[in-house]
Amino acid sequence: MASNKVQKHGYEFGGPIGASLITFGLPIGCYAFAFLCNDISGCPVPSLLHPSKLTLDKLKRETGWPGFTGLLNTETVIATLGYYLFSLALYALLPGQEVQGTELRSGGRLKYKFNAFYSALFTLVVAFAGTVAQGPDFPLWTFIDRNYIPLLTSNILISYALATYVYVASFDVKSGNAEKRELAAGGFSGNVIYDWFIGRELNPRVNIPGCGEVDIKTFMELRPGMLGWILLNLAYCAKQYGTYGTLTDSILLVAFSQTIYVLDALYMESAILTTIDITTDGFGFMLAFGDLAWLPFTYSLQARYLSVHPVQLGITGVAGILAVQAAGYYVFRASNSQKNMFRTNPDDPRVKHLKYIQTSAGSRLLTTGWWGQARHINYLGDWLMSWAYCLPTGVAGYIIRRSIITGQKTVTQGEARGWGIPITYFFMLYFAVLLIHRERRDEEKCKKKYGKDWEEYCRIVKWRILPGVY
């Protein structure tokens, strides 16, 4: 049996100070995006275009600041908890594929039930039926639009609560392998704030009556937040249609491409078991907040923007963006599928011909095929797709004016043209930083794990993400 002991290693994300800043800074960032790009005054709010005239009272009016008590309401808390319970019910009731995870450090493998794809299809079919019957006034869409800020707050609070629960529960992990519970290698530094943030336990699980044993990490990675991202996008499509009586090609392109991305991830759900999130990272605030709040509410910024300021791309614009999307998706899916296929069945005819380095740790590092081009070639595909999500917003920025006489709202770009780019293109920039940071973390772990074998691998496969450049 493998040993359950593991050596502690250094801090990541700037240690306790960095963890503290991220823990309180990212929620503020989510609120900033929500308030500073809105359907009340503009994107960004007009006061930011004239800093010398900026006052707190004016900023509150332009952002529609509801006061701290308006950040949450009972109706939204109940609805959000109901959404999580609904997701759990689908997990328990729908048929699913049972898969064994990678081998644990202490020996043995955990079993996983995967049916997120069927759960998403069921949910989307229900939403589609409701939309056919009631159009853009389907209560799900109007509820999301009306309670966007309280929904964000609810999910932030759930991520804090969940991180605290798994942190406390992690102290029940016992030595040995009877329950197949382990502490994450980087999750027990002894600093409370850092360990709570990074996650102490590798695979926290909970027994829920009627659902059985639920793996918290995999459940949160691919269910509430990922599907929530799509539901938010669809709510913005309904809002645009309800306001303008049409759906522009830009918002359709964003919603369609991101829906395909999510459904593809859910369909290939078992592939998550070989990712660094599952095999290495503990489950703490970092993943809880990222899965439940950051992902759905920041990844849907483009659709939210387009629901207020419609953009028509035309055939040429749509074709160009689709080409970027297709290229990114091909690199992402083909490379990940090749890696997963090689790991699970190296004798498969589709990967049997690939060359590799046999490491002393027992793993095989591919040196030809996709992974012979760059050590993290899949990240390139992911980043290319992020371009396709942002480009439909064009040269972003708008100002909203209301007629003093009729009260009619007019949306124009005016002097705000271009000033909305930091918001609508934030996903692309953030994703580049995220992927490079993740690549650096992965490289460091591989150096420690494979030693001289990794040095040899880097000598053969020289590029990190973008062949010939980086």
CSV table of C-alpha atoms in Angstrom, one decimal:
chain,number,residue,atom,x,y,z
A,1,MET,CA,0.0,0.0,0.0
A,2,ALA,CA,1.3,3.5,-0.8
A,3,SER,CA,2.2,5.8,2.0
A,4,ASN,CA,-0.3,8.4,3.3
A,5,LYS,CA,2.5,10.7,4.5
A,6,VAL,CA,3.4,13.7,2.4
A,7,GLN,CA,5.9,16.5,2.9
A,8,LYS,CA,4.6,20.0,3.3
A,9,HIS,CA,5.7,22.4,0.6
A,10,GLY,CA,5.9,26.2,0.3
A,11,TYR,CA,3.0,28.7,0.0
A,12,GLU,CA,1.3,29.5,-3.2
A,13,PHE,CA,-0.8,32.6,-4.2
A,14,GLY,CA,1.4,34.8,-2.0
A,15,GLY,CA,0.9,32.8,1.2
A,16,PRO,CA,-1.5,34.0,4.0
A,17,ILE,CA,-1.3,37.6,2.8
A,18,GLY,CA,-2.1,36.8,-0.8
A,19,ALA,CA,-4.9,34.4,0.3
A,20,SER,CA,-6.5,37.1,2.5
A,21,LEU,CA,-6.4,39.6,-0.3
A,22,ILE,CA,-7.9,37.2,-2.8
A,23,THR,CA,-10.5,36.0,-0.3
A,24,PHE,CA,-11.9,39.5,0.2
A,25,GLY,CA,-10.8,41.1,-3.1
A,26,LEU,CA,-12.4,38.8,-5.6
A,27,PRO,CA,-16.0,39.2,-4.2
A,28,ILE,CA,-15.5,43.0,-4.4
A,29,GLY,CA,-14.3,42.6,-8.0
A,30,CYS,CA,-17.6,40.7,-8.8
A,31,TYR,CA,-19.7,43.5,-7.3
A,32,ALA,CA,-17.6,46.1,-9.2
A,33,PHE,CA,-18.3,44.5,-12.5
A,34,ALA,CA,-22.0,44.2,-11.6
A,35,PHE,CA,-22.4,47.8,-10.6
A,36,LEU,CA,-20.0,49.7,-12.8
A,37,CYS,CA,-21.5,48.1,-16.0
A,38,ASN,CA,-25.2,48.3,-15.7
A,39,ASP,CA,-28.6,49.0,-17.3
A,40,ILE,CA,-29.2,52.2,-15.4
A,41,SER,CA,-26.5,54.7,-16.5
A,42,GLY,CA,-23.9,53.0,-18.7
A,43,CYS,CA,-20.9,50.8,-19.1
A,44,PRO,CA,-18.8,52.1,-17.4
A,45,VAL,CA,-20.9,54.5,-15.4
A,46,PRO,CA,-20.6,58.1,-16.7
A,47,SER,CA,-18.9,59.4,-13.6
A,48,LEU,CA,-15.8,57.3,-14.2
A,49,LEU,CA,-15.4,59.1,-17.5
A,50,HIS,CA,-15.0,62.4,-15.6
A,51,PRO,CA,-13.1,61.7,-12.4
A,52,SER,CA,-13.0,65.4,-11.4
A,53,LYS,CA,-16.8,65.4,-11.1
A,54,LEU,CA,-17.0,62.1,-9.4
A,55,THR,CA,-18.8,62.1,-6.0
A,56,LEU,CA,-19.9,59.2,-3.9
A,57,ASP,CA,-23.6,60.2,-4.0
A,58,LYS,CA,-23.5,60.5,-7.8
A,59,LEU,CA,-21.8,57.1,-8.1
A,60,LYS,CA,-24.4,55.5,-6.0
A,61,ARG,CA,-27.2,56.9,-8.2
A,62,GLU,CA,-25.5,55.8,-11.4
A,63,THR,CA,-24.8,52.3,-10.2
A,64,GLY,CA,-28.2,51.8,-8.6
A,65,TRP,CA,-26.6,51.1,-5.3
A,66,PRO,CA,-29.4,49.4,-3.2
A,67,GLY,CA,-27.6,49.8,0.1
A,68,PHE,CA,-26.1,46.9,2.0
A,69,THR,CA,-29.5,45.5,2.9
A,70,GLY,CA,-30.4,45.4,-0.8
A,71,LEU,CA,-27.5,43.0,-1.6
A,72,LEU,CA,-29.6,40.1,-0.4
A,73,ASN,CA,-33.2,39.1,0.1
A,74,THR,CA,-35.0,36.1,1.5
A,75,GLU,CA,-36.7,35.2,-1.9
A,76,THR,CA,-33.3,34.8,-3.6
A,77,VAL,CA,-31.7,32.8,-0.7
A,78,ILE,CA,-34.6,30.3,-0.9
A,79,ALA,CA,-34.4,30.2,-4.7
A,80,THR,CA,-30.6,29.7,-4.7
A,81,LEU,CA,-30.8,26.9,-2.1
A,82,GLY,CA,-33.6,25.4,-4.1
A,83,TYR,CA,-31.4,25.4,-7.2
A,84,TYR,CA,-28.7,23.5,-5.3
A,85,LEU,CA,-31.2,21.0,-4.0
A,86,PHE,CA,-32.6,20.5,-7.5
A,87,SER,CA,-29.1,19.8,-8.8
A,88,LEU,CA,-28.6,17.2,-6.0
A,89,ALA,CA,-32.0,15.6,-6.8
A,90,LEU,CA,-31.0,15.2,-10.5
A,91,TYR,CA,-27.7,13.8,-9.4
A,92,ALA,CA,-29.5,11.2,-7.3
A,93,LEU,CA,-32.3,10.3,-9.6
A,94,LEU,CA,-30.9,10.4,-13.1
A,95,PRO,CA,-28.8,7.4,-14.4
A,96,GLY,CA,-25.1,8.0,-14.4
A,97,GLN,CA,-21.7,6.5,-15.3
A,98,GLU,CA,-19.6,5.1,-12.5
A,99,VAL,CA,-15.9,5.8,-12.9
A,100,GLN,CA,-12.9,5.1,-10.7
A,101,GLY,CA,-10.6,8.0,-10.1
A,102,THR,CA,-6.8,8.1,-10.3
A,103,GLU,CA,-4.9,6.2,-7.7
A,104,LEU,CA,-4.6,8.0,-4.4
A,105,ARG,CA,-1.3,8.7,-2.7
A,106,SER,CA,-2.3,6.3,0.1
A,107,GLY,CA,-3.5,3.6,-2.3
A,108,GLY,CA,-6.8,2.7,-3.8
A,109,ARG,CA,-9.2,4.7,-6.0
A,110,LEU,CA,-12.4,6.6,-5.2
A,111,LYS,CA,-15.6,5.9,-7.2
A,112,TYR,CA,-17.5,8.7,-8.9
A,113,LYS,CA,-21.0,9.0,-10.3
A,114,PHE,CA,-21.2,11.2,-13.3
A,115,ASN,CA,-24.5,12.5,-14.8
A,116,ALA,CA,-24.0,16.2,-15.0
A,117,PHE,CA,-24.6,16.2,-18.8
A,118,TYR,CA,-28.0,14.6,-18.4
A,119,SER,CA,-28.8,16.9,-15.5
A,120,ALA,CA,-28.0,19.9,-17.6
A,121,LEU,CA,-30.1,18.6,-20.6
A,122,PHE,CA,-33.0,18.0,-18.3
A,123,THR,CA,-32.8,21.6,-16.8
A,124,LEU,CA,-32.4,23.2,-20.2
A,125,VAL,CA,-35.3,21.3,-21.7
A,126,VAL,CA,-37.5,22.5,-18.8
A,127,ALA,CA,-36.3,26.1,-19.4
A,128,PHE,CA,-36.9,25.8,-23.1
A,129,ALA,CA,-40.4,24.6,-22.6
A,130,GLY,CA,-41.1,27.5,-20.2
A,131,THR,CA,-39.7,29.9,-22.7
A,132,VAL,CA,-41.8,28.5,-25.6
A,133,ALA,CA,-44.9,28.9,-23.4
A,134,GLN,CA,-44.2,32.4,-21.9
A,135,GLY,CA,-41.4,33.9,-24.1
A,136,PRO,CA,-39.0,36.3,-22.4
A,137,ASP,CA,-41.4,36.7,-19.5
A,138,PHE,CA,-40.7,33.1,-18.4
A,139,PRO,CA,-40.3,33.6,-14.6
A,140,LEU,CA,-36.9,32.0,-14.5
A,141,TRP,CA,-35.4,34.7,-16.8
A,142,THR,CA,-37.2,37.7,-15.2
A,143,PHE,CA,-36.2,36.4,-11.7
A,144,ILE,CA,-32.5,36.3,-12.6
A,145,ASP,CA,-32.6,39.8,-14.2
A,146,ARG,CA,-34.5,41.2,-11.2
A,147,ASN,CA,-32.3,39.6,-8.6
A,148,TYR,CA,-28.9,39.6,-10.2
A,149,ILE,CA,-27.1,41.2,-7.2
A,150,PRO,CA,-28.8,39.1,-4.6
A,151,LEU,CA,-28.0,35.9,-6.6
A,152,LEU,CA,-24.4,36.9,-6.7
A,153,THR,CA,-24.4,37.6,-2.9
A,154,SER,CA,-26.1,34.2,-2.2
A,155,ASN,CA,-23.5,32.3,-4.1
A,156,ILE,CA,-20.7,34.2,-2.5
A,157,LEU,CA,-22.1,33.4,1.0
A,158,ILE,CA,-22.5,29.7,0.0
A,159,SER,CA,-18.8,29.5,-1.1
A,160,TYR,CA,-17.7,31.0,2.2
A,161,ALA,CA,-19.9,28.6,4.2
A,162,LEU,CA,-18.8,25.6,2.1
A,163,ALA,CA,-15.1,26.4,2.5
A,164,THR,CA,-15.6,26.7,6.3
A,165,TYR,CA,-17.4,23.3,6.4
A,166,VAL,CA,-14.8,21.4,4.5
A,167,TYR,CA,-12.0,23.0,6.5
A,168,VAL,CA,-13.6,21.9,9.8
A,169,ALA,CA,-14.4,18.5,8.4
A,170,SER,CA,-10.8,18.0,7.2
A,171,PHE,CA,-9.7,17.5,10.8
A,172,ASP,CA,-11.5,14.2,10.9
A,173,VAL,CA,-9.1,12.7,8.3
A,174,LYS,CA,-7.3,9.8,10.0
A,175,SER,CA,-4.0,8.2,9.2
A,176,GLY,CA,-4.3,5.0,7.1
A,177,ASN,CA,-6.5,4.4,4.2
A,178,ALA,CA,-9.7,2.9,5.6
A,179,GLU,CA,-11.9,5.8,4.4
A,180,LYS,CA,-9.8,6.8,1.4
A,181,ARG,CA,-9.5,10.4,2.8
A,182,GLU,CA,-6.3,12.4,2.3
A,183,LEU,CA,-5.0,15.8,3.0
A,184,ALA,CA,-3.9,17.8,0.0
A,185,ALA,CA,-0.1,18.2,-0.3
A,186,GLY,CA,-0.3,22.0,-0.1
A,187,GLY,CA,-3.3,22.2,2.3
A,188,PHE,CA,-1.9,21.8,5.8
A,189,SER,CA,0.6,24.5,6.3
A,190,GLY,CA,-0.7,25.2,9.8
A,191,ASN,CA,-1.8,28.7,8.9
A,192,VAL,CA,-5.6,28.8,9.3
A,193,ILE,CA,-6.3,31.5,6.7
A,194,TYR,CA,-4.1,29.9,4.1
A,195,ASP,CA,-5.3,26.3,4.6
A,196,TRP,CA,-8.9,27.5,4.6
A,197,PHE,CA,-8.3,29.3,1.3
A,198,ILE,CA,-6.3,26.6,-0.5
A,199,GLY,CA,-8.2,23.6,0.9
A,200,ARG,CA,-6.9,21.0,3.5
A,201,GLU,CA,-8.7,17.9,2.3
A,202,LEU,CA,-8.0,16.6,-1.2
A,203,ASN,CA,-11.4,14.9,-1.8
A,204,PRO,CA,-14.0,15.9,0.8
A,205,ARG,CA,-17.2,13.9,0.6
A,206,VAL,CA,-20.5,14.0,2.4
A,207,ASN,CA,-23.3,11.5,2.9
A,208,ILE,CA,-26.7,13.0,2.0
A,209,PRO,CA,-29.9,11.2,2.7
A,210,GLY,CA,-31.5,10.1,-0.6
A,211,CYS,CA,-28.3,11.0,-2.6
A,212,GLY,CA,-25.7,8.8,-1.0
A,213,GLU,CA,-22.1,9.8,-0.9
A,214,VAL,CA,-21.4,13.0,-2.8
A,215,ASP,CA,-17.9,14.1,-3.8
A,216,ILE,CA,-18.1,17.8,-3.0
A,217,LYS,CA,-15.2,18.9,-5.3
A,218,THR,CA,-16.4,17.3,-8.5
A,219,PHE,CA,-20.0,18.2,-7.8
A,220,MET,CA,-19.2,21.9,-7.4
A,221,GLU,CA,-16.7,21.9,-10.3
A,222,LEU,CA,-19.3,20.9,-13.0
A,223,ARG,CA,-22.8,21.4,-11.7
A,224,PRO,CA,-24.2,24.6,-10.1
A,225,GLY,CA,-21.7,27.1,-11.4
A,226,MET,CA,-21.2,25.8,-14.9
A,227,LEU,CA,-24.9,25.3,-15.6
A,228,GLY,CA,-25.5,28.6,-13.8
A,229,TRP,CA,-23.2,30.3,-16.4
A,230,ILE,CA,-25.5,29.1,-19.2
A,231,LEU,CA,-28.7,30.0,-17.4
A,232,LEU,CA,-27.4,33.6,-16.8
A,233,ASN,CA,-26.6,33.9,-20.5
A,234,LEU,CA,-30.0,32.7,-21.5
A,235,ALA,CA,-31.6,35.2,-19.1
A,236,TYR,CA,-29.7,38.0,-20.8
A,237,CYS,CA,-30.8,36.7,-24.2
A,238,ALA,CA,-34.4,36.9,-22.9
A,239,LYS,CA,-33.8,40.4,-21.6
A,240,GLN,CA,-32.5,41.6,-25.0
A,241,TYR,CA,-35.4,40.1,-26.8
A,242,GLY,CA,-37.9,41.5,-24.3
A,243,THR,CA,-36.4,45.0,-24.6
A,244,TYR,CA,-35.6,45.2,-28.4
A,245,GLY,CA,-37.9,42.5,-29.8
A,246,THR,CA,-35.0,40.7,-31.5
A,247,LEU,CA,-31.8,38.7,-30.8
A,248,THR,CA,-28.6,40.0,-32.3
A,249,ASP,CA,-26.1,37.7,-33.9
A,250,SER,CA,-23.5,38.8,-31.3
A,251,ILE,CA,-25.4,37.6,-28.2
A,252,LEU,CA,-26.5,34.4,-30.0
A,253,LEU,CA,-22.9,33.7,-30.9
A,254,VAL,CA,-21.8,34.2,-27.2
A,255,ALA,CA,-24.6,32.2,-25.8
A,256,PHE,CA,-24.3,29.4,-28.3
A,257,SER,CA,-20.5,29.0,-28.1
A,258,GLN,CA,-20.4,29.1,-24.4
A,259,THR,CA,-23.2,26.6,-24.1
A,260,ILE,CA,-21.4,24.2,-26.4
A,261,TYR,CA,-18.2,24.7,-24.3
A,262,VAL,CA,-20.1,23.9,-21.1
A,263,LEU,CA,-22.1,20.9,-22.5
A,264,ASP,CA,-18.9,19.5,-23.9
A,265,ALA,CA,-17.2,19.7,-20.5
A,266,LEU,CA,-20.2,18.0,-18.9
A,267,TYR,CA,-20.3,15.3,-21.6
A,268,MET,CA,-16.6,14.6,-21.0
A,269,GLU,CA,-17.2,14.8,-17.2
A,270,SER,CA,-14.9,11.9,-16.4
A,271,ALA,CA,-11.9,13.7,-18.0
A,272,ILE,CA,-11.9,16.0,-15.0
A,273,LEU,CA,-10.4,13.2,-12.9
A,274,THR,CA,-7.0,13.7,-14.4
A,275,THR,CA,-6.9,17.5,-13.9
A,276,ILE,CA,-4.8,19.3,-11.3
A,277,ASP,CA,-7.9,20.5,-9.5
A,278,ILE,CA,-8.9,16.9,-8.7
A,279,THR,CA,-5.5,15.1,-8.4
A,280,THR,CA,-3.6,17.8,-6.5
A,281,ASP,CA,-5.5,20.8,-5.1
A,282,GLY,CA,-7.5,20.6,-1.9
A,283,PHE,CA,-11.0,21.9,-1.9
A,284,GLY,CA,-11.2,25.2,0.0
A,285,PHE,CA,-12.4,28.8,-0.6
A,286,MET,CA,-10.3,29.1,-3.8
A,287,LEU,CA,-12.2,26.4,-5.7
A,288,ALA,CA,-15.5,27.0,-3.9
A,289,PHE,CA,-15.7,30.7,-4.8
A,290,GLY,CA,-14.2,30.1,-8.2
A,291,ASP,CA,-16.8,27.4,-9.0
A,292,LEU,CA,-19.9,29.0,-7.5
A,293,ALA,CA,-19.5,32.7,-7.8
A,294,TRP,CA,-16.5,33.8,-9.9
A,295,LEU,CA,-17.2,31.5,-12.9
A,296,PRO,CA,-20.9,32.1,-13.6
A,297,PHE,CA,-21.0,35.8,-12.8
A,298,THR,CA,-17.8,37.0,-14.5
A,299,TYR,CA,-17.8,34.5,-17.4
A,300,SER,CA,-21.2,35.8,-18.4
A,301,LEU,CA,-20.2,39.5,-18.6
A,302,GLN,CA,-20.3,39.6,-22.4
A,303,ALA,CA,-23.9,38.4,-22.6
A,304,ARG,CA,-24.9,40.8,-19.8
A,305,TYR,CA,-23.3,43.6,-21.7
A,306,LEU,CA,-25.0,42.7,-25.0
A,307,SER,CA,-28.4,42.4,-23.4
A,308,VAL,CA,-28.3,46.2,-22.9
A,309,HIS,CA,-26.2,47.3,-25.9
A,310,PRO,CA,-26.9,45.1,-28.9
A,311,VAL,CA,-24.2,44.6,-31.4
A,312,GLN,CA,-24.7,43.4,-35.0
A,313,LEU,CA,-21.6,41.6,-36.4
A,314,GLY,CA,-22.8,40.7,-39.8
A,315,ILE,CA,-21.8,37.6,-41.8
A,316,THR,CA,-18.1,38.4,-42.0
A,317,GLY,CA,-17.8,39.2,-38.3
A,318,VAL,CA,-19.6,36.0,-37.3
A,319,ALA,CA,-17.5,33.9,-39.6
A,320,GLY,CA,-14.3,35.3,-38.3
A,321,ILE,CA,-15.2,34.8,-34.6
A,322,LEU,CA,-16.5,31.3,-35.3
A,323,ALA,CA,-13.1,30.5,-37.0
A,324,VAL,CA,-11.3,31.6,-33.8
A,325,GLN,CA,-13.7,29.6,-31.7
A,326,ALA,CA,-13.4,26.5,-33.8
A,327,ALA,CA,-9.6,26.6,-33.8
A,328,GLY,CA,-9.5,27.0,-30.0
A,329,TYR,CA,-12.0,24.3,-29.4
A,330,TYR,CA,-10.2,21.9,-31.7
A,331,VAL,CA,-6.8,22.4,-30.0
A,332,PHE,CA,-8.5,22.2,-26.5
A,333,ARG,CA,-10.6,19.1,-27.1
A,334,ALA,CA,-8.1,17.1,-29.3
A,335,SER,CA,-5.2,17.6,-26.9
A,336,ASN,CA,-7.2,16.8,-23.8
A,337,SER,CA,-8.8,13.7,-25.4
A,338,GLN,CA,-5.4,12.5,-26.5
A,339,LYS,CA,-3.9,12.8,-23.0
A,340,ASN,CA,-6.9,11.2,-21.3
A,341,MET,CA,-6.9,8.4,-23.8
A,342,PHE,CA,-3.2,7.7,-23.3
A,343,ARG,CA,-3.6,7.7,-19.6
A,344,THR,CA,-6.6,5.4,-19.5
A,345,ASN,CA,-5.7,3.0,-22.3
A,346,PRO,CA,-2.2,3.5,-23.8
A,347,ASP,CA,-2.7,0.5,-26.1
A,348,ASP,CA,-5.5,2.3,-27.9
A,349,PRO,CA,-4.6,2.3,-31.7
A,350,ARG,CA,-5.2,6.1,-31.7
A,351,VAL,CA,-2.4,6.8,-29.2
A,352,LYS,CA,-0.3,3.6,-29.3
A,353,HIS,CA,2.2,5.1,-31.8
A,354,LEU,CA,3.0,8.1,-29.7
A,355,LYS,CA,6.5,8.4,-28.2
A,356,TYR,CA,7.0,9.0,-24.5
A,357,ILE,CA,9.5,9.2,-21.6
A,358,GLN,CA,9.0,6.5,-19.0
A,359,THR,CA,9.7,8.2,-15.7
A,360,SER,CA,11.1,6.7,-12.5
A,361,ALA,CA,7.8,7.8,-10.8
A,362,GLY,CA,5.9,5.4,-13.1
A,363,SER,CA,4.2,8.0,-15.3
A,364,ARG,CA,4.7,8.4,-19.0
A,365,LEU,CA,5.3,11.8,-20.5
A,366,LEU,CA,4.3,12.2,-24.1
A,367,THR,CA,6.9,13.7,-26.4
A,368,THR,CA,5.0,13.5,-29.7
A,369,GLY,CA,1.5,14.3,-30.8
A,370,TRP,CA,-0.2,17.3,-29.3
A,371,TRP,CA,2.0,17.1,-26.2
A,372,GLY,CA,5.1,17.1,-28.2
A,373,GLN,CA,4.3,20.6,-29.4
A,374,ALA,CA,4.0,22.3,-26.0
A,375,ARG,CA,3.9,21.0,-22.4
A,376,HIS,CA,0.5,22.6,-21.8
A,377,ILE,CA,-0.8,22.9,-25.4
A,378,ASN,CA,-4.4,22.5,-24.1
A,379,TYR,CA,-4.2,25.9,-22.5
A,380,LEU,CA,-3.6,27.5,-25.9
A,381,GLY,CA,-7.0,26.2,-27.1
A,382,ASP,CA,-8.7,27.4,-23.9
A,383,TRP,CA,-7.2,30.9,-24.4
A,384,LEU,CA,-8.2,31.1,-28.1
A,385,MET,CA,-11.8,30.3,-27.1
A,386,SER,CA,-11.7,33.2,-24.6
A,387,TRP,CA,-11.1,35.5,-27.5
A,388,ALA,CA,-14.2,34.3,-29.3
A,389,TYR,CA,-16.2,35.1,-26.1
A,390,CYS,CA,-15.0,38.7,-25.9
A,391,LEU,CA,-14.8,39.8,-29.6
A,392,PRO,CA,-18.6,39.9,-30.1
A,393,THR,CA,-18.8,42.9,-27.8
A,394,GLY,CA,-16.7,44.9,-30.3
A,395,VAL,CA,-15.4,48.3,-29.2
A,396,ALA,CA,-17.3,48.2,-26.0
A,397,GLY,CA,-18.9,51.0,-24.0
A,398,TYR,CA,-22.3,52.8,-23.8
A,399,ILE,CA,-24.2,55.5,-22.0
A,400,ILE,CA,-27.8,55.4,-21.1
A,401,ARG,CA,-29.9,58.6,-21.2
A,402,ARG,CA,-33.6,59.1,-20.4
A,403,SER,CA,-35.9,61.6,-21.9
A,404,ILE,CA,-37.0,64.2,-19.3
A,405,ILE,CA,-40.4,64.3,-20.9
A,406,THR,CA,-41.2,60.7,-21.8
A,407,GLY,CA,-38.8,58.8,-19.6
A,408,GLN,CA,-37.8,56.8,-22.7
A,409,LYS,CA,-34.4,55.2,-22.4
A,410,THR,CA,-31.8,55.6,-25.1
A,411,VAL,CA,-28.6,53.5,-25.3
A,412,THR,CA,-25.7,55.1,-27.3
A,413,GLN,CA,-21.9,54.7,-27.2
A,414,GLY,CA,-21.0,58.4,-27.3
A,415,GLU,CA,-17.9,59.2,-25.3
A,416,ALA,CA,-18.0,55.8,-23.6
A,417,ARG,CA,-16.9,54.1,-26.7
A,418,GLY,CA,-13.9,51.9,-25.9
A,419,TRP,CA,-14.1,52.5,-22.2
A,420,GLY,CA,-16.1,49.3,-21.7
A,421,ILE,CA,-13.3,47.1,-23.1
A,422,PRO,CA,-11.6,46.5,-19.7
A,423,ILE,CA,-14.9,45.0,-18.6
A,424,THR,CA,-16.1,43.0,-21.6
A,425,TYR,CA,-12.5,41.8,-22.5
A,426,PHE,CA,-11.5,41.1,-18.9
A,427,PHE,CA,-12.2,37.4,-19.3
A,428,MET,CA,-9.6,37.1,-22.0
A,429,LEU,CA,-6.9,38.9,-20.0
A,430,TYR,CA,-7.8,37.2,-16.8
A,431,PHE,CA,-7.8,33.8,-18.5
A,432,ALA,CA,-4.3,34.4,-19.9
A,433,VAL,CA,-3.0,35.2,-16.4
A,434,LEU,CA,-4.9,32.2,-14.9
A,435,LEU,CA,-3.5,29.8,-17.5
A,436,ILE,CA,0.1,31.0,-17.2
A,437,HIS,CA,-0.1,30.9,-13.4
A,438,ARG,CA,-1.6,27.4,-13.5
A,439,GLU,CA,1.1,26.3,-16.0
A,440,ARG,CA,3.8,27.6,-13.6
A,441,ARG,CA,2.2,25.7,-10.7
A,442,ASP,CA,2.0,22.6,-12.8
A,443,GLU,CA,5.7,22.9,-13.9
A,444,GLU,CA,6.8,23.3,-10.2
A,445,LYS,CA,4.9,20.2,-9.2
A,446,CYS,CA,6.2,18.2,-12.1
A,447,LYS,CA,9.8,19.2,-11.3
A,448,LYS,CA,9.4,17.9,-7.8
A,449,LYS,CA,7.7,14.7,-8.9
A,450,TYR,CA,9.8,13.7,-11.9
A,451,GLY,CA,13.2,15.3,-11.1
A,452,LYS,CA,15.7,14.6,-13.9
A,453,ASP,CA,13.0,12.9,-16.0
A,454,TRP,CA,11.2,16.3,-16.2
A,455,GLU,CA,14.4,18.1,-17.2
A,456,GLU,CA,14.8,15.6,-20.0
A,457,TYR,CA,11.2,16.1,-21.0
A,458,CYS,CA,11.6,19.9,-21.1
A,459,ARG,CA,14.7,19.5,-23.3
A,460,ILE,CA,12.7,17.6,-25.8
A,461,VAL,CA,9.5,19.6,-25.5
A,462,LYS,CA,10.8,23.1,-25.2
A,463,TRP,CA,7.7,25.3,-25.4
A,464,ARG,CA,5.3,25.8,-22.5
A,465,ILE,CA,2.0,26.9,-24.1
A,466,LEU,CA,2.4,28.6,-27.5
A,467,PRO,CA,4.9,26.8,-29.7
A,468,GLY,CA,7.7,29.1,-31.0
A,469,VAL,CA,6.7,31.9,-28.6
A,470,TYR,CA,6.2,30.8,-25.0
